[in-house]
Short mmCIF file of C-alpha atoms in Angstrom, two decimals:
data_model
loop_
_atom_site.label_atom_id
_atom_site.label_comp_id
_atom_site.label_asym_id
_atom_site.label_seq_id
_atom_site.Cartn_x
_atom_site.Cartn_y
_atom_site.Cartn_z
CA UNK D 152 -26.12 -24.34 29.83
CA UNK D 153 -24.28 -21.90 27.69
CA UNK D 154 -23.27 -20.06 30.84
CA UNK D 155 -21.17 -23.05 31.89
CA UNK D 156 -19.02 -22.60 28.74
CA UNK D 157 -18.07 -19.12 29.78
CA UNK D 158 -17.33 -20.22 33.35
CA UNK D 159 -15.22 -23.09 31.92
CA UNK D 160 -13.08 -20.73 29.90
CA UNK D 161 -12.91 -17.94 32.57
CA UNK D 162 -11.73 -20.46 35.13
CA UNK D 163 -9.27 -22.22 32.86
CA UNK D 164 -7.72 -19.04 31.52
CA UNK D 165 -7.04 -18.00 35.07
CA UNK D 166 -5.27 -21.22 36.06
CA UNK D 167 -3.47 -21.64 32.71
CA UNK D 168 -1.92 -18.13 32.98
CA UNK D 169 -0.77 -18.74 36.58
CA UNK D 170 0.65 -22.28 35.68
CA UNK D 171 2.45 -20.80 32.66
CA UNK D 172 4.05 -18.04 34.80
CA UNK D 173 5.09 -20.63 37.49
CA UNK D 174 6.68 -22.89 34.83
CA UNK D 175 8.45 -19.83 33.34
CA UNK D 176 9.79 -18.82 36.76
CA UNK D 177 10.86 -22.37 37.68
CA UNK D 178 12.66 -22.77 34.31
CA UNK D 179 14.51 -19.43 34.68
CA UNK D 180 15.37 -20.20 38.33
CA UNK D 181 16.82 -23.57 37.35
CA UNK D 182 18.90 -22.08 34.52
CA UNK D 183 20.21 -19.18 36.60
CA UNK D 184 21.06 -21.63 39.41
CA UNK D 185 23.16 -23.76 37.05
CA UNK D 186 24.80 -20.69 35.55
CA UNK D 187 25.75 -19.38 39.04
CA UNK D 188 27.21 -22.75 40.06
CA UNK D 189 29.23 -22.88 36.90
CA UNK D 190 30.47 -19.32 37.25
CA UNK D 191 31.36 -19.75 40.93
CA UNK D 192 33.23 -22.91 40.21
CA UNK D 193 35.23 -21.39 37.36
CA UNK D 194 36.03 -18.23 39.42
CA UNK D 195 37.24 -20.26 42.40
CA UNK D 196 39.38 -22.45 40.01
CA UNK D 197 40.97 -19.28 38.51
CA UNK D 198 41.53 -17.91 42.06
CA UNK D 199 43.40 -21.17 42.96
CA UNK D 200 45.61 -20.75 39.94
CA UNK H 240 21.24 -21.54 45.17
CA UNK H 241 20.62 -22.43 48.79
CA UNK H 242 19.15 -19.08 49.45
CA UNK H 243 16.67 -19.37 46.72
CA UNK H 244 15.33 -22.76 48.07
CA UNK H 245 14.75 -21.15 51.41
CA UNK H 246 12.30 -22.80 53.87
CA UNK H 247 9.97 -19.80 54.24
CA UNK H 248 9.36 -19.85 50.45
CA UNK H 249 8.20 -23.40 50.48
CA UNK H 250 5.96 -22.79 53.48
CA UNK H 251 4.24 -19.90 51.73
CA UNK H 252 3.98 -21.83 48.39
CA UNK H 253 2.59 -24.85 50.31
CA UNK H 254 0.03 -22.59 52.12
CA UNK H 255 -0.96 -21.05 48.73
CA UNK H 256 -1.62 -24.42 47.10
CA UNK H 257 -3.68 -25.61 50.18
CA UNK H 258 -5.66 -22.34 50.14
CA UNK H 259 -6.27 -22.59 46.36
CA UNK H 260 -7.81 -26.06 46.80
CA UNK H 261 -10.01 -24.73 49.60
CA UNK H 262 -11.00 -21.75 47.50
CA UNK H 263 -11.98 -24.03 44.56
CA UNK H 264 -14.17 -26.06 46.90
CA UNK H 265 -15.82 -22.88 48.40
CA UNK H 266 -16.37 -21.43 44.93
CA UNK H 267 -18.05 -24.40 43.26
CA UNK H 268 -19.58 -26.44 46.07
CA UNK H 269 -20.13 -24.00 49.01
CA UNK H 270 -21.18 -20.69 47.44
CA UNK H 271 -24.69 -20.73 45.91
CA UNK H 272 -25.25 -20.00 42.25
CA UNK H 273 -26.33 -16.40 41.68
CA UNK H 274 -30.07 -16.28 40.67
CA UNK H 275 -29.77 -13.60 37.90
CA UNK H 276 -26.56 -14.42 36.07
CA UNK H 277 -26.27 -18.13 36.92
CA UNK H 278 -22.94 -20.02 37.01
CA UNK H 279 -21.00 -17.43 35.04
CA UNK H 280 -21.09 -15.11 38.14
CA UNK H 281 -18.60 -17.55 39.72
CA UNK H 282 -15.91 -15.87 37.53
CA UNK H 283 -16.25 -13.05 40.09
CA UNK H 284 -14.42 -15.08 42.74
CA UNK H 285 -11.21 -15.08 40.72
CA UNK H 286 -11.71 -11.92 38.68
CA UNK H 287 -12.10 -9.41 41.59
CA UNK H 288 -9.26 -10.82 43.89
CA UNK H 289 -6.95 -10.78 40.75
CA UNK H 290 -7.87 -7.09 40.27
CA UNK H 291 -7.19 -6.31 43.92
CA UNK H 292 -3.87 -8.13 43.88
CA UNK H 293 -2.92 -6.31 40.68
CA UNK H 294 -3.67 -3.00 42.46
CA UNK H 295 -1.56 -4.14 45.45
CA UNK H 296 1.29 -5.13 43.10
CA UNK H 297 1.26 -1.67 41.52
CA UNK H 298 1.45 -0.13 45.06
CA UNK H 299 4.44 -2.49 45.75
CA UNK H 300 5.86 -1.24 42.46
CA UNK H 301 5.35 2.43 43.52
CA UNK H 302 7.06 1.93 46.94
CA UNK H 303 10.01 -0.03 45.54
CA UNK H 304 10.46 2.38 42.56
CA UNK H 305 10.48 5.45 44.88
CA UNK H 306 12.97 3.59 47.25
CA UNK H 307 15.15 2.73 44.30
CA UNK H 308 15.17 6.26 42.91
CA UNK H 309 15.90 7.61 46.35
CA UNK H 310 18.61 5.15 47.50
CA UNK H 311 19.83 3.46 44.18
CA UNK H 312 19.99 0.18 46.17
CA UNK H 313 19.48 -2.78 43.82
CA UNK H 314 17.33 -4.75 46.26
CA UNK H 315 14.51 -2.26 45.67
CA UNK H 316 14.92 -2.75 41.91
CA UNK H 317 14.63 -6.58 42.27
CA UNK H 318 11.29 -6.05 44.10
CA UNK H 319 10.21 -3.53 41.43
CA UNK H 320 10.87 -6.03 38.63
CA UNK H 321 8.89 -8.73 40.53
CA UNK H 322 6.00 -6.38 41.26
CA UNK H 323 5.83 -5.17 37.62
CA UNK H 324 5.70 -8.62 36.25
CA UNK H 325 3.11 -9.83 38.73
CA UNK H 326 0.99 -6.73 38.26
CA UNK H 327 1.01 -7.45 34.54
CA UNK H 328 0.15 -11.10 35.07
CA UNK H 329 -2.86 -10.31 37.31
CA UNK H 330 -3.91 -7.45 35.10
CA UNK H 331 -3.92 -9.85 32.08
CA UNK H 332 -6.03 -12.22 34.04
CA UNK H 333 -8.54 -9.38 34.84
CA UNK H 334 -8.57 -8.29 31.13
CA UNK H 335 -9.27 -11.90 29.92
CA UNK H 336 -11.76 -13.09 32.53
CA UNK H 337 -13.68 -9.72 32.49
CA UNK H 338 -14.67 -10.08 28.91
CA UNK H 339 -15.53 -13.71 29.33
CA UNK H 340 -17.99 -12.69 32.02
CA UNK H 341 -19.16 -9.62 29.95
CA UNK H 342 -20.26 -11.55 26.88
CA UNK H 343 -23.17 -13.45 28.58
CA UNK H 344 -23.86 -10.52 30.98
CA UNK H 345 -23.71 -7.46 28.64
CA UNK H 346 -23.93 -9.23 25.27
CA UNK H 347 -20.52 -7.86 24.20
CA UNK H 348 -16.90 -8.94 24.80
CA UNK H 349 -15.65 -5.41 25.22
CA UNK H 350 -16.88 -1.90 25.43
CA UNK H 351 -14.85 1.33 25.85
CA UNK H 352 -16.19 1.98 29.28
CA UNK H 353 -14.05 3.93 31.78
CA UNK H 354 -13.08 1.05 34.11
CA UNK H 355 -12.17 -1.24 31.20
CA UNK H 356 -10.29 1.49 29.34
CA UNK H 357 -8.23 2.58 32.35
CA UNK H 358 -7.45 -1.14 33.06
CA UNK H 359 -6.14 -1.47 29.57
CA UNK H 360 -4.10 1.71 30.04
CA UNK H 361 -2.64 0.23 33.22
CA UNK H 362 -1.68 -2.97 31.31
CA UNK H 363 0.02 -0.92 28.67
CA UNK H 364 2.08 1.13 31.16
CA UNK H 365 3.15 -2.07 33.00
CA UNK H 366 4.08 -3.67 29.69
CA UNK H 367 6.09 -0.45 28.87
CA UNK H 368 7.93 -0.82 32.26
CA UNK H 369 9.15 -4.26 31.17
CA UNK H 370 9.96 -3.17 27.63
CA UNK H 371 12.08 -0.27 28.88
CA UNK H 372 14.13 -2.58 31.01
CA UNK H 373 14.53 -5.02 28.12
CA UNK H 374 15.57 -2.41 25.54
CA UNK H 375 17.88 -0.33 27.79
CA UNK H 376 21.46 -0.63 26.70
CA UNK H 377 22.66 0.18 30.29
CA UNK H 378 21.19 -1.76 33.23
CA UNK H 379 20.86 1.13 35.74
CA UNK H 380 19.44 3.47 33.13
CA UNK H 381 16.76 0.95 32.30
CA UNK H 382 15.99 0.51 36.10
CA UNK H 383 15.61 4.21 36.52
CA UNK H 384 13.28 4.68 33.51
CA UNK H 385 11.20 1.68 34.63
CA UNK H 386 10.99 3.08 38.24
CA UNK H 387 9.62 6.42 36.73
CA UNK H 388 7.07 4.50 34.67
CA UNK H 389 6.23 2.43 37.74
CA UNK H 390 5.25 5.66 39.55
CA UNK H 391 3.09 6.64 36.46
CA UNK H 392 1.41 3.28 36.62
CA UNK H 393 0.40 3.88 40.31
CA UNK H 394 -1.33 7.18 39.27
CA UNK H 395 -3.64 5.12 37.08
CA UNK H 396 -4.83 2.93 40.01
CA UNK H 397 -7.07 5.53 41.82
CA UNK H 398 -8.34 6.69 38.50
CA UNK H 399 -9.30 3.04 37.61
CA UNK H 400 -10.92 2.46 40.97
CA UNK H 401 -12.92 5.75 40.93
CA UNK H 402 -13.76 5.53 37.23
CA UNK H 403 -17.09 3.85 37.97
CA UNK H 404 -18.13 6.76 40.20
CA UNK H 405 -16.80 9.58 38.06
CA UNK H 406 -18.06 8.44 34.65
CA UNK H 407 -20.95 6.12 35.73
CA UNK H 408 -19.91 3.27 33.53
CA UNK H 409 -21.48 -0.17 33.09
CA UNK H 410 -18.99 -2.03 35.19
CA UNK H 411 -20.58 -3.41 38.43
CA UNK H 412 -19.23 -2.12 41.72
CA UNK H 413 -19.89 -4.74 44.36
CA UNK H 414 -17.87 -3.21 47.18
CA UNK H 415 -17.39 0.42 48.07
CA UNK H 416 -18.92 3.25 50.00
CA UNK H 417 -22.69 2.85 50.54
CA UNK H 418 -22.65 -0.85 49.71
CA UNK H 419 -24.12 -2.65 52.74
CA UNK H 420 -24.05 -6.43 52.65
CA UNK H 421 -23.22 -6.65 48.99
CA UNK H 422 -23.09 -10.48 48.96
CA UNK H 423 -24.92 -13.38 50.68
CA UNK H 424 -22.85 -14.72 53.60
CA UNK H 425 -21.83 -17.95 51.87
CA UNK H 426 -20.71 -15.91 48.77
CA UNK H 427 -18.81 -13.56 51.14
CA UNK H 428 -16.99 -16.54 52.77
CA UNK H 429 -16.02 -17.95 49.34
CA UNK H 430 -14.88 -14.56 48.13
CA UNK H 431 -12.75 -13.92 51.24
CA UNK H 432 -11.10 -17.31 50.99
CA UNK H 433 -10.37 -16.71 47.25
CA UNK H 434 -8.89 -13.31 48.22
CA UNK H 435 -6.65 -14.90 50.89
CA UNK H 436 -5.56 -17.73 48.52
CA UNK H 437 -4.66 -15.39 45.67
CA UNK H 438 -2.93 -13.03 47.97
CA UNK H 439 -0.80 -15.87 49.45
CA UNK H 440 0.00 -17.06 45.91
CA UNK H 441 0.99 -13.48 45.04
CA UNK H 442 3.33 -13.18 47.97
CA UNK H 443 5.00 -16.54 47.16
CA UNK H 444 5.50 -15.42 43.53
CA UNK H 445 6.75 -11.99 44.58
CA UNK H 446 9.37 -13.65 46.86
CA UNK H 447 10.37 -16.09 44.08
CA UNK H 448 10.56 -13.43 41.39
CA UNK H 449 12.67 -11.02 43.52
CA UNK H 450 15.05 -13.85 44.31
CA UNK H 451 15.33 -14.67 40.65
CA UNK H 452 16.15 -10.97 39.82
CA UNK H 453 18.83 -10.97 42.55
CA UNK H 454 20.35 -14.39 41.26
CA UNK H 455 20.37 -13.03 37.67
CA UNK H 456 22.04 -9.80 38.76
CA UNK H 457 24.64 -11.87 40.81
CA UNK H 458 25.32 -13.99 37.67
CA UNK H 459 25.86 -10.87 35.60
CA UNK H 460 28.33 -9.44 38.12
CA UNK H 461 30.28 -12.69 38.14
CA UNK H 462 30.38 -12.72 34.37
CA UNK H 463 31.71 -9.06 34.40
CA UNK H 464 34.31 -10.09 36.99
CA UNK H 465 35.50 -12.99 34.84
CA UNK H 466 35.66 -10.73 31.79
CA UNK H 467 37.79 -8.19 33.68
CA UNK H 468 40.17 -10.73 35.25
#
């Protein structure tokens, strides 16, 4: 029965690390996307001026 | 951001998720429980593919680092950043799931055995690669130093793989020369599916992380342009 505890933690550590990394990537992608849109808009506005 | 949300990325990510569910089914319901170690042996189905993907990522890092040093094209640096981060992620998985298996199997969490020690060394080199980038005052200098460290990391992989043969450590070697039918057929099917699932996940993450590096670099160039104008 004790063996199941190790399997539980081994398995959950794997998915927790992968999920954390995916969340980290998605957050950074969202942030850089917004930043790029903002920069491109302000650059095109300054080019129009 | 249309380029980031490209169709192929979502196809690979969708395939990875479907394969992961299939791999979970195969691991827990299809593959039999090993008679000596019991259920804890099932850690093997995620531990070994993670180690193989970490090796693969270090070889991607080697290729992209050499290409970057040779050509100085930033596209290779984007791949190198992604490969470093993913090699570190999967190496971390290996270094955590390994001791969780080792405690019931060997009676200790950690031993300074050759395979374990060289894996830890690999983890430290990969962490150094990311730190060098983070602390560099000039972007290209950081990329160059990280590329050199990436090549050093790749030198550790054959040592890590052969450590079990050279120093006859405790670490089990399921696959390799002289190992005929190392697993029962059901275990082999489950293992191969886990391997394909984790490899597909790796490819999706590599693609996503490389695109992120490219987008961050583009944002930095636009910022520089705005500052200059």
